[in-house]
Short mmCIF file of C-alpha atoms in Angstrom, two decimals:
data_model
loop_
_atom_site.label_atom_id
_atom_site.label_comp_id
_atom_site.label_asym_id
_atom_site.label_seq_id
_atom_site.Cartn_x
_atom_site.Cartn_y
_atom_site.Cartn_z
CA MET A 29 1.43 -5.96 -18.82
CA ARG A 30 -0.73 -2.90 -20.02
CA GLU A 31 -0.50 0.69 -19.06
CA LYS A 32 -4.16 0.96 -17.15
CA LYS A 33 -6.15 4.14 -17.51
CA GLN A 34 -4.87 6.41 -14.41
CA GLU A 35 -7.00 6.43 -11.72
CA ILE A 36 -6.67 9.94 -10.68
CA GLN A 37 -6.66 13.09 -13.29
CA ILE A 38 -3.46 15.07 -12.95
CA ASP A 39 -3.88 18.76 -12.41
CA LYS A 40 -0.76 19.52 -15.16
CA ARG A 41 -1.14 23.05 -14.05
CA VAL A 42 0.71 22.37 -10.48
CA PHE A 43 2.83 18.91 -12.34
CA TYR A 44 4.13 21.73 -14.87
CA ARG A 45 4.67 24.09 -12.80
CA ASN A 46 6.73 21.93 -10.07
CA LEU A 47 8.39 20.51 -13.07
CA ALA A 48 9.57 23.60 -14.22
CA ARG A 49 10.26 24.97 -10.85
CA LEU A 50 13.04 21.98 -10.45
CA ALA A 51 14.01 20.76 -13.60
CA PHE A 52 15.21 24.50 -15.15
CA PRO A 53 17.78 25.25 -12.09
CA ILE A 54 18.80 21.80 -12.02
CA ALA A 55 19.53 22.09 -16.15
CA LEU A 56 21.53 24.99 -15.36
CA GLN A 57 23.72 23.58 -12.65
CA SER A 58 24.53 20.61 -14.72
CA LEU A 59 25.41 23.17 -17.35
CA MET A 60 27.50 25.75 -16.03
CA LEU A 61 29.41 22.68 -14.50
CA ALA A 62 29.78 21.68 -18.28
CA ALA A 63 30.91 25.06 -19.13
CA VAL A 64 33.75 24.59 -16.17
CA ALA A 65 35.36 21.76 -18.15
CA ALA A 66 35.29 23.16 -21.48
CA GLY A 67 36.25 26.37 -20.08
CA ASP A 68 39.40 24.16 -18.32
CA ALA A 69 40.72 23.34 -21.87
CA LEU A 70 40.17 26.06 -24.18
CA MET A 71 41.96 27.66 -21.11
CA LEU A 72 44.87 25.39 -20.95
CA GLY A 73 45.21 24.56 -24.47
CA ARG A 74 46.55 28.21 -25.63
CA VAL A 75 49.11 27.62 -23.05
CA ALA A 76 50.52 23.93 -23.79
CA GLN A 77 49.87 20.62 -24.97
CA GLU A 78 51.31 19.01 -22.35
CA GLU A 79 49.52 21.19 -19.09
CA MET A 80 45.99 20.70 -20.67
CA THR A 81 46.96 17.26 -21.18
CA ALA A 82 48.09 16.26 -18.13
CA VAL A 83 45.46 18.46 -15.90
CA SER A 84 42.99 16.32 -18.12
CA LEU A 85 44.92 13.23 -17.17
CA ALA A 86 44.76 14.56 -12.86
CA THR A 87 41.21 15.34 -13.31
CA GLN A 88 40.35 11.51 -13.43
CA ILE A 89 40.83 11.96 -9.96
CA GLN A 90 38.02 13.79 -9.79
CA PHE A 91 35.48 11.56 -11.54
CA VAL A 92 36.50 8.52 -9.11
CA GLN A 93 35.54 10.45 -6.62
CA ASN A 94 32.53 11.58 -8.09
CA MET A 95 31.38 8.41 -8.88
CA PHE A 96 31.32 7.60 -5.24
CA LEU A 97 30.15 10.47 -3.64
CA SER A 98 26.77 10.48 -6.55
CA ALA A 99 26.31 7.03 -5.02
CA ILE A 100 25.78 8.34 -1.77
CA THR A 101 23.78 12.04 -2.56
CA ALA A 102 21.37 10.27 -4.98
CA ALA A 103 20.36 7.13 -1.91
CA GLY A 104 20.39 10.68 0.18
CA ALA A 105 18.45 12.47 -2.84
CA ILE A 106 15.95 9.39 -2.81
CA LEU A 107 14.71 8.58 0.65
CA GLY A 108 15.42 12.24 1.52
CA ALA A 109 11.92 13.17 -1.34
CA GLN A 110 9.73 10.74 0.15
CA TYR A 111 10.35 11.49 4.23
CA TRP A 112 10.25 15.33 2.66
CA GLY A 113 6.84 14.26 1.46
CA LYS A 114 5.85 12.16 4.18
CA GLY A 115 6.47 15.78 6.21
CA ASP A 116 8.98 13.84 8.38
CA ARG A 117 11.66 16.85 9.10
CA HIS A 118 13.92 14.51 12.22
CA THR A 119 14.35 11.69 9.37
CA LEU A 120 15.98 13.87 6.45
CA GLU A 121 17.32 15.79 9.64
CA ASP A 122 19.04 11.82 10.40
CA ILE A 123 19.62 11.34 6.78
CA PHE A 124 21.79 15.07 6.28
CA ASN A 125 23.81 13.63 8.79
CA LEU A 126 24.43 10.15 7.19
CA ILE A 127 25.35 11.42 3.68
CA LEU A 128 27.99 13.76 5.20
CA GLN A 129 29.30 11.20 7.48
CA LEU A 130 30.46 9.12 4.10
CA GLY A 131 30.87 11.75 2.12
CA TYR A 132 33.67 13.69 4.38
CA VAL A 133 34.73 9.87 4.40
CA VAL A 134 35.56 9.52 0.59
CA SER A 135 36.28 13.24 0.21
CA LEU A 136 38.75 12.71 2.84
CA LEU A 137 40.57 9.59 1.41
CA PHE A 138 40.65 10.65 -2.26
CA PHE A 139 42.27 14.29 -0.47
CA LEU A 140 45.15 12.07 1.30
CA ALA A 141 45.66 10.03 -1.60
CA CYS A 142 46.46 13.34 -4.12
CA GLU A 143 48.36 15.34 -0.93
CA LEU A 144 50.80 11.58 -0.09
CA THR A 145 51.29 9.81 -3.63
CA PRO A 146 50.13 12.11 -6.82
CA GLY A 147 52.78 10.63 -8.09
CA LEU A 148 51.64 7.15 -8.27
CA LEU A 149 48.04 8.66 -9.10
CA MET A 150 49.12 10.01 -12.34
CA HIS A 151 51.05 7.00 -12.36
CA ILE A 152 48.04 5.36 -13.44
CA PHE A 153 47.03 6.96 -16.91
CA THR A 154 50.14 7.98 -18.21
CA ASN A 155 54.34 6.97 -18.05
CA GLU A 156 55.64 10.39 -19.30
CA ALA A 157 57.83 12.21 -16.48
CA PRO A 158 56.81 15.50 -17.92
CA LEU A 159 52.95 14.77 -17.80
CA ILE A 160 53.14 13.36 -14.78
CA ALA A 161 55.46 16.73 -12.95
CA ILE A 162 52.44 18.29 -14.20
CA GLY A 163 49.50 16.68 -13.26
CA SER A 164 51.33 15.98 -9.03
CA ALA A 165 51.71 19.64 -8.74
CA TYR A 166 48.54 20.05 -9.74
CA LEU A 167 46.55 17.46 -7.65
CA ARG A 168 48.68 18.78 -4.12
CA ILE A 169 46.79 21.94 -4.86
CA ALA A 170 43.33 20.85 -6.39
CA GLY A 171 43.44 17.87 -3.86
CA TRP A 172 41.87 20.57 -1.05
CA SER A 173 38.86 21.47 -3.51
CA TYR A 174 38.13 17.26 -3.29
CA LEU A 175 37.92 17.53 0.75
CA LEU A 176 35.41 19.84 0.33
CA THR A 177 33.53 18.39 -2.59
CA GLY A 178 31.90 15.96 0.00
CA ILE A 179 30.66 18.50 1.90
CA SER A 180 29.37 21.16 -0.34
CA GLN A 181 27.77 18.39 -2.19
CA CYS A 182 25.67 17.08 0.95
CA TYR A 183 23.87 20.36 1.42
CA LEU A 184 22.85 20.76 -2.34
CA THR A 185 21.28 18.00 -2.35
CA MET A 186 19.73 18.11 1.21
CA MET A 187 18.72 22.05 -0.70
CA LYS A 188 17.10 19.80 -3.62
CA VAL A 189 15.36 17.56 -2.03
CA THR A 190 13.91 20.00 0.41
CA GLU A 191 12.11 22.84 -2.08
CA HIS A 192 15.25 24.69 -2.15
CA VAL A 193 16.28 23.74 -5.14
CA LYS A 194 16.79 27.22 -6.92
CA PRO A 195 19.01 28.41 -3.55
CA GLY A 196 21.18 25.43 -4.38
CA ALA A 197 21.49 26.26 -8.34
CA LEU A 198 22.70 29.86 -7.46
CA ILE A 199 25.08 29.11 -5.14
CA SER A 200 26.69 25.93 -7.87
CA SER A 201 26.56 28.76 -10.26
CA CYS A 202 27.40 31.27 -8.53
CA ALA A 203 31.26 28.75 -7.39
CA VAL A 204 30.86 27.66 -11.56
CA LEU A 205 31.38 31.76 -12.47
CA LEU A 206 34.21 32.32 -9.57
CA ASN A 207 35.98 29.45 -10.99
CA ILE A 208 36.06 30.29 -14.69
CA GLY A 209 37.27 33.45 -13.70
CA LEU A 210 39.96 32.81 -11.48
CA ASN A 211 40.84 30.58 -14.15
CA ALA A 212 41.55 32.81 -16.52
CA VAL A 213 43.21 34.97 -13.61
CA PHE A 214 46.37 32.58 -12.80
CA ILE A 215 46.41 30.49 -15.92
CA PHE A 216 47.53 33.47 -17.82
CA GLY A 217 49.17 35.78 -14.57
CA LEU A 218 46.30 38.37 -15.05
CA PHE A 219 46.65 41.91 -12.64
CA GLY A 220 49.74 41.44 -11.75
CA VAL A 221 49.19 37.89 -10.41
CA PRO A 222 51.77 35.07 -11.12
CA ARG A 223 51.28 32.95 -13.94
CA MET A 224 50.82 29.30 -12.78
CA GLN A 225 49.03 27.87 -15.64
CA ALA A 226 48.04 24.29 -14.03
CA ARG A 227 48.26 24.89 -10.40
CA GLY A 228 46.67 28.24 -11.31
CA ALA A 229 43.75 25.67 -12.51
CA ALA A 230 43.47 23.66 -9.34
CA LEU A 231 43.99 27.35 -7.66
CA ALA A 232 40.85 28.67 -9.24
CA THR A 233 38.73 25.38 -8.03
CA THR A 234 39.90 25.09 -4.24
CA VAL A 235 38.97 28.80 -3.57
CA SER A 236 35.67 28.48 -5.76
CA ARG A 237 35.20 24.97 -3.64
CA VAL A 238 36.31 27.01 -0.10
CA VAL A 239 33.12 29.50 -1.38
CA GLU A 240 30.75 27.23 -2.40
CA LEU A 241 30.67 25.55 1.26
CA ALA A 242 30.55 28.72 3.10
CA LEU A 243 27.68 30.08 0.62
CA CYS A 244 26.14 26.00 1.36
CA ILE A 245 26.91 26.40 5.19
CA ALA A 246 25.33 30.30 5.33
CA VAL A 247 22.22 29.65 3.23
CA SER A 248 21.06 26.22 5.15
CA ALA A 249 21.72 27.40 8.38
CA ARG A 250 18.47 29.52 7.99
CA PRO A 251 15.08 28.32 9.97
CA ALA A 252 13.03 26.97 6.67
CA TYR A 253 16.03 24.64 5.78
CA VAL A 254 17.05 21.58 7.00
CA HIS A 255 20.11 20.96 9.42
CA PRO A 256 22.43 18.45 10.49
CA ALA A 257 21.78 17.51 13.92
CA LEU A 258 24.42 17.86 15.17
CA GLY A 259 23.66 16.72 19.19
CA ARG A 260 23.15 13.15 17.61
CA PHE A 261 25.53 13.25 14.68
CA TRP A 262 26.88 9.69 15.41
CA LYS A 263 23.91 8.05 16.32
CA LEU A 264 22.04 6.84 13.39
CA PRO A 265 18.43 4.16 13.15
CA LYS A 266 19.73 1.03 12.24
CA LEU A 267 16.98 0.98 10.24
CA LEU A 268 17.31 4.12 8.50
CA SER A 269 20.94 3.34 7.84
CA SER A 270 19.59 -0.20 6.05
CA ASP A 271 17.46 1.43 4.21
CA PHE A 272 20.14 3.82 3.37
CA ALA A 273 22.14 1.14 2.05
CA ARG A 274 19.84 -0.89 0.28
CA GLN A 275 19.47 2.21 -1.80
CA CYS A 276 23.18 2.77 -1.85
CA LEU A 277 24.66 -0.35 -2.63
CA PRO A 278 22.90 -0.34 -6.08
CA LEU A 279 23.64 2.97 -6.93
CA LEU A 280 27.48 2.69 -6.65
CA GLY A 281 27.61 -0.18 -8.40
CA GLY A 282 26.09 1.60 -11.21
CA SER A 283 27.66 4.63 -10.99
CA LEU A 284 31.13 2.33 -11.35
CA CYS A 285 29.82 0.58 -13.74
CA TRP A 286 28.09 3.68 -15.74
CA GLY A 287 32.18 5.51 -15.29
CA ILE A 288 34.94 3.03 -15.52
CA GLY A 289 32.27 1.85 -19.26
CA PHE A 290 32.76 5.42 -20.87
CA THR A 291 36.03 5.51 -19.49
CA SER A 292 36.81 2.69 -21.36
CA TYR A 293 34.66 4.32 -24.12
CA THR A 294 37.24 7.05 -24.40
CA ALA A 295 40.49 4.51 -24.54
CA ILE A 296 38.78 2.68 -27.11
CA MET A 297 38.56 5.46 -29.96
CA GLY A 298 42.00 7.07 -28.48
CA HIS A 299 43.56 3.97 -30.31
CA MET A 300 41.32 4.68 -33.48
CA GLY A 301 43.84 7.53 -34.42
CA THR A 302 44.69 10.72 -33.58
CA ASP A 303 41.78 12.31 -35.87
CA ALA A 304 39.13 9.90 -34.45
CA ALA A 305 40.17 11.03 -30.65
CA ALA A 306 39.72 14.30 -31.59
CA ALA A 307 36.50 14.94 -33.18
CA ASN A 308 35.73 11.63 -30.17
CA SER A 309 36.88 14.64 -27.70
CA VAL A 310 34.71 17.59 -29.17
CA ALA A 311 31.26 15.19 -29.52
CA ALA A 312 31.50 13.98 -26.02
CA VAL A 313 31.70 18.09 -25.27
CA ALA A 314 28.57 19.05 -27.19
CA ARG A 315 26.89 15.61 -25.53
CA ASP A 316 27.34 17.01 -22.31
CA LEU A 317 26.36 20.33 -23.02
CA ILE A 318 22.76 19.46 -24.97
CA CYS A 319 22.43 16.33 -21.97
CA CYS A 320 21.21 19.27 -19.41
CA MET A 321 18.13 19.46 -20.03
CA CYS A 322 17.36 15.73 -19.91
CA ASN A 323 19.88 15.53 -16.48
CA GLY A 324 17.32 18.38 -15.59
CA ILE A 325 14.06 16.73 -16.43
CA GLY A 326 15.34 13.66 -14.67
CA SER A 327 16.66 14.40 -11.60
CA ALA A 328 12.83 16.88 -11.25
CA ALA A 329 11.70 13.66 -12.29
CA GLY A 330 12.89 11.74 -9.04
CA ILE A 331 12.05 14.57 -6.44
CA LEU A 332 7.87 15.04 -7.91
CA VAL A 333 7.75 10.82 -7.64
CA GLY A 334 9.82 11.03 -4.59
CA ASN A 335 7.59 13.67 -2.61
CA GLU A 336 4.54 11.91 -3.87
CA LEU A 337 5.11 7.93 -2.61
CA GLY A 338 6.57 9.07 0.64
CA ALA A 339 3.26 10.34 1.33
CA GLY A 340 1.28 7.80 1.37
CA ARG A 341 -0.31 9.41 -2.40
CA LEU A 342 0.79 6.09 -4.39
CA GLU A 343 -1.46 6.56 -7.58
CA LEU A 344 -0.34 10.04 -7.89
CA GLY A 345 3.20 8.92 -7.93
CA ARG A 346 2.39 6.44 -10.12
CA ALA A 347 0.56 8.56 -12.45
CA TYR A 348 3.29 11.20 -12.30
CA GLY A 349 5.92 8.39 -13.08
CA ILE A 350 3.96 7.11 -16.46
CA LYS A 351 3.55 10.90 -17.25
CA LEU A 352 7.39 12.02 -17.17
CA LYS A 353 8.40 8.70 -19.46
CA ASN A 354 5.89 9.96 -21.70
CA ILE A 355 7.62 13.43 -22.10
CA SER A 356 11.09 11.54 -21.66
CA TYR A 357 10.56 10.72 -25.75
CA GLY A 358 9.74 14.65 -26.37
CA ILE A 359 13.21 15.77 -24.73
CA GLY A 360 14.77 12.79 -26.83
CA PHE A 361 13.26 14.01 -30.52
CA LEU A 362 14.18 17.13 -29.38
CA SER A 363 17.66 16.96 -28.33
CA THR A 364 18.14 14.85 -31.74
CA ALA A 365 16.88 18.27 -33.46
CA LEU A 366 19.16 20.36 -31.49
CA VAL A 367 22.15 18.05 -32.07
CA LEU A 368 21.54 18.09 -35.90
CA ALA A 369 21.29 21.35 -35.79
CA VAL A 370 24.21 22.07 -34.08
CA THR A 371 26.15 20.21 -36.31
CA PRO A 372 27.25 22.50 -38.78
CA PHE A 373 28.24 24.75 -36.08
CA VAL A 374 30.29 22.65 -33.87
CA VAL A 375 32.44 21.77 -37.14
CA ASP A 376 32.86 24.93 -38.26
CA MET A 377 34.00 25.68 -34.57
CA ILE A 378 36.78 23.67 -33.85
CA LEU A 379 40.17 23.67 -35.74
CA LEU A 380 40.84 19.80 -36.98
CA THR A 381 41.95 18.44 -39.81
CA ASP A 382 39.74 17.34 -43.03
CA GLN A 383 39.48 13.84 -41.60
CA ALA A 384 38.40 14.81 -38.34
CA ARG A 385 36.42 17.10 -39.24
CA GLU A 386 34.69 13.82 -41.55
CA TYR A 387 34.63 12.03 -38.56
CA LEU A 388 32.79 14.65 -36.28
CA THR A 389 29.87 15.16 -38.76
CA GLY A 390 29.33 11.53 -38.81
CA MET A 391 29.97 11.60 -34.75
CA MET A 392 27.30 14.19 -34.46
CA VAL A 393 24.72 12.08 -36.74
CA ILE A 394 25.17 8.80 -34.83
CA MET A 395 24.67 11.20 -31.81
CA SER A 396 21.60 12.39 -32.30
CA VAL A 397 19.85 8.67 -32.67
CA TYR A 398 21.87 8.28 -29.16
CA MET A 399 20.13 10.77 -27.73
CA ILE A 400 16.66 9.40 -27.94
CA GLY A 401 17.88 6.47 -25.57
CA ARG A 402 19.87 8.40 -23.33
CA CYS A 403 16.91 10.67 -22.75
CA VAL A 404 14.33 8.03 -22.43
CA ASN A 405 16.54 6.38 -20.28
CA THR A 406 18.08 9.13 -17.48
CA VAL A 407 14.29 10.23 -16.74
CA THR A 408 13.01 6.95 -16.67
CA ILE A 409 15.68 5.10 -14.62
CA ASN A 410 16.97 7.57 -13.00
CA GLY A 411 14.44 9.84 -12.39
CA VAL A 412 11.28 7.80 -12.38
CA LEU A 413 12.28 3.91 -11.33
CA ASP A 414 15.10 5.78 -8.86
CA GLY A 415 12.68 7.95 -7.24
CA GLY A 416 10.46 4.71 -5.83
CA GLY A 417 13.79 2.25 -4.99
CA ASP A 418 14.56 0.23 -7.95
CA THR A 419 18.01 1.28 -8.05
CA ILE A 420 19.02 -2.57 -8.84
CA PHE A 421 17.49 -1.91 -12.79
CA ASP A 422 20.59 0.78 -13.68
CA LEU A 423 23.10 -1.86 -12.22
CA TYR A 424 21.49 -5.27 -14.47
CA SER A 425 20.53 -2.83 -17.62
CA LEU A 426 24.18 -0.85 -17.54
CA VAL A 427 26.37 -5.06 -16.96
CA VAL A 428 24.14 -6.63 -19.46
CA CYS A 429 23.51 -3.74 -22.52
CA MET A 430 27.16 -1.58 -21.87
CA TRP A 431 30.06 -4.52 -20.51
CA LEU A 432 28.27 -7.76 -22.47
CA ILE A 433 27.30 -6.02 -25.88
CA ALA A 434 28.11 -2.10 -26.34
CA ILE A 435 32.01 -2.80 -25.17
CA PRO A 436 32.36 -6.48 -26.05
CA LEU A 437 31.42 -5.08 -29.87
CA ALA A 438 33.68 -1.62 -29.56
CA LEU A 439 37.23 -3.59 -28.58
CA ALA A 440 36.17 -6.62 -31.05
CA GLY A 441 35.66 -3.54 -34.00
CA ALA A 442 38.63 -1.68 -33.27
CA PHE A 443 41.00 -4.59 -32.82
CA VAL A 444 39.59 -7.64 -34.78
CA LEU A 445 37.33 -6.17 -37.30
CA HIS A 446 39.72 -2.86 -38.04
CA TRP A 447 35.72 -1.26 -38.56
CA SER A 448 36.06 2.17 -39.46
CA PRO A 449 36.30 5.07 -36.29
CA LEU A 450 32.19 5.65 -37.34
CA MET A 451 30.99 2.15 -36.86
CA VAL A 452 32.78 2.25 -33.67
CA TYR A 453 31.41 4.59 -32.05
CA ALA A 454 28.44 3.43 -33.00
CA CYS A 455 29.25 0.39 -30.88
CA THR A 456 29.79 3.00 -27.67
CA CYS A 457 26.28 4.69 -28.60
CA LEU A 458 24.48 1.34 -28.88
CA ASP A 459 24.07 0.57 -24.76
CA GLU A 460 21.30 3.85 -24.39
CA VAL A 461 19.47 3.01 -27.23
CA GLY A 462 19.10 -1.04 -27.35
CA LYS A 463 17.74 -0.99 -23.11
CA ILE A 464 14.63 1.49 -24.26
CA PRO A 465 12.67 -2.40 -24.68
CA TRP A 466 13.90 -3.32 -21.40
CA VAL A 467 13.19 -0.18 -19.62
CA MET A 468 9.91 0.09 -20.44
CA ILE A 469 9.25 -3.63 -19.60
CA ARG A 470 10.37 -3.26 -15.98
CA PHE A 471 9.03 0.84 -16.00
CA ARG A 472 5.07 -1.21 -16.79
CA LYS A 473 5.74 -3.28 -13.71
CA TYR A 474 5.45 -1.21 -11.23
CA LYS A 475 7.92 -2.72 -8.81
CA TRP A 476 8.85 1.37 -8.64
CA VAL A 477 5.44 2.59 -7.01
CA GLN A 478 6.63 1.81 -3.19
CA ASP A 479 6.58 4.12 -0.06
CA LEU A 480 10.40 3.82 1.06
CA THR A 481 9.48 5.69 4.70
CA ARG A 482 9.34 3.70 7.70
#
């Protein structure tokens, strides 16, 4: 089905103003979070390789927790954006109650696992006794931050969908800057503080999460903000819970497929040799930093489209979706140019062997093509389609393109056909580029043009 001529003329000034108002703070927030991971690796890498490796493995626990939390908060954002567009504050409070309940349960389970069985968790990722000991000490402290993360993420999600994205981004940025600063103090033992190394990184994370949650609660206490309805906290409408589950379950499936798939990519490249693993690690950091732009626009797209659809302006929401899909291609080609432009700087900045430098250069070139698919799919699938409640497609596309094509091909190339590391790396990038035609077919069916509110 070809796209019809838009029945409604978009006010470009209003559209771009709203897009910028939402996208820039979210992109900044994403950039700051990526900077924390890079800072942790650099600081601990200056202490000892074992400390850096153990913490890198231990933080995989939080990565798994975030898969569940991202599905819960994304479902809340999808419904929340539509009910905000409709002007239904009462239902927004019920949504807030619901995601707080689920987010807290998930966080509590991960907290208990970190406090009671940290050694067992570390055994999942390594059999090295020194790494298990360091990682277990890290988890016992960082587990407290995992308990708070689920609550603060719910507050930040509600700020984002109710046009308070700037305060939310400012709170996250302050927490990130505090985390980086305290990392330096606790890891290296500055200003008379004992040198704590990996445990210092955990303590810095926990303190920053406490401050983040306190700021979220304080800022959200203002009258203009949506608050949890404590008087009916446990009395959730059955239809709303059903609507939420209909959005959340496909998102959770997609999140788990994507997260485990990406972990598989890392494991496959890790078996290609030290040089290939080192180059892939550097390329992954560069990818996460550059993807912040499309992450911001993707989140903004879901809110903009959801607001219009929830308000009953389906044709305007459809026109917004088409406009955002077209913008995603521009962002993709811009990201391609950015990757190629920074490649010489990235290769020269990191101390690597000649072979690893050669691998990294090739990976950055391959990544430049990958960025087109990543940007288009992030904005179109995670933004426009999800904004209209078409969440099941992301799960379908991940199962087919990642698990039935990219991962088997990478495994065969690495362990059966003995391809070069660059060929295997190209296989891990295949899923995003390869599914663009399928995404466009799904987009033009316009199943996402629907009002999810009751």
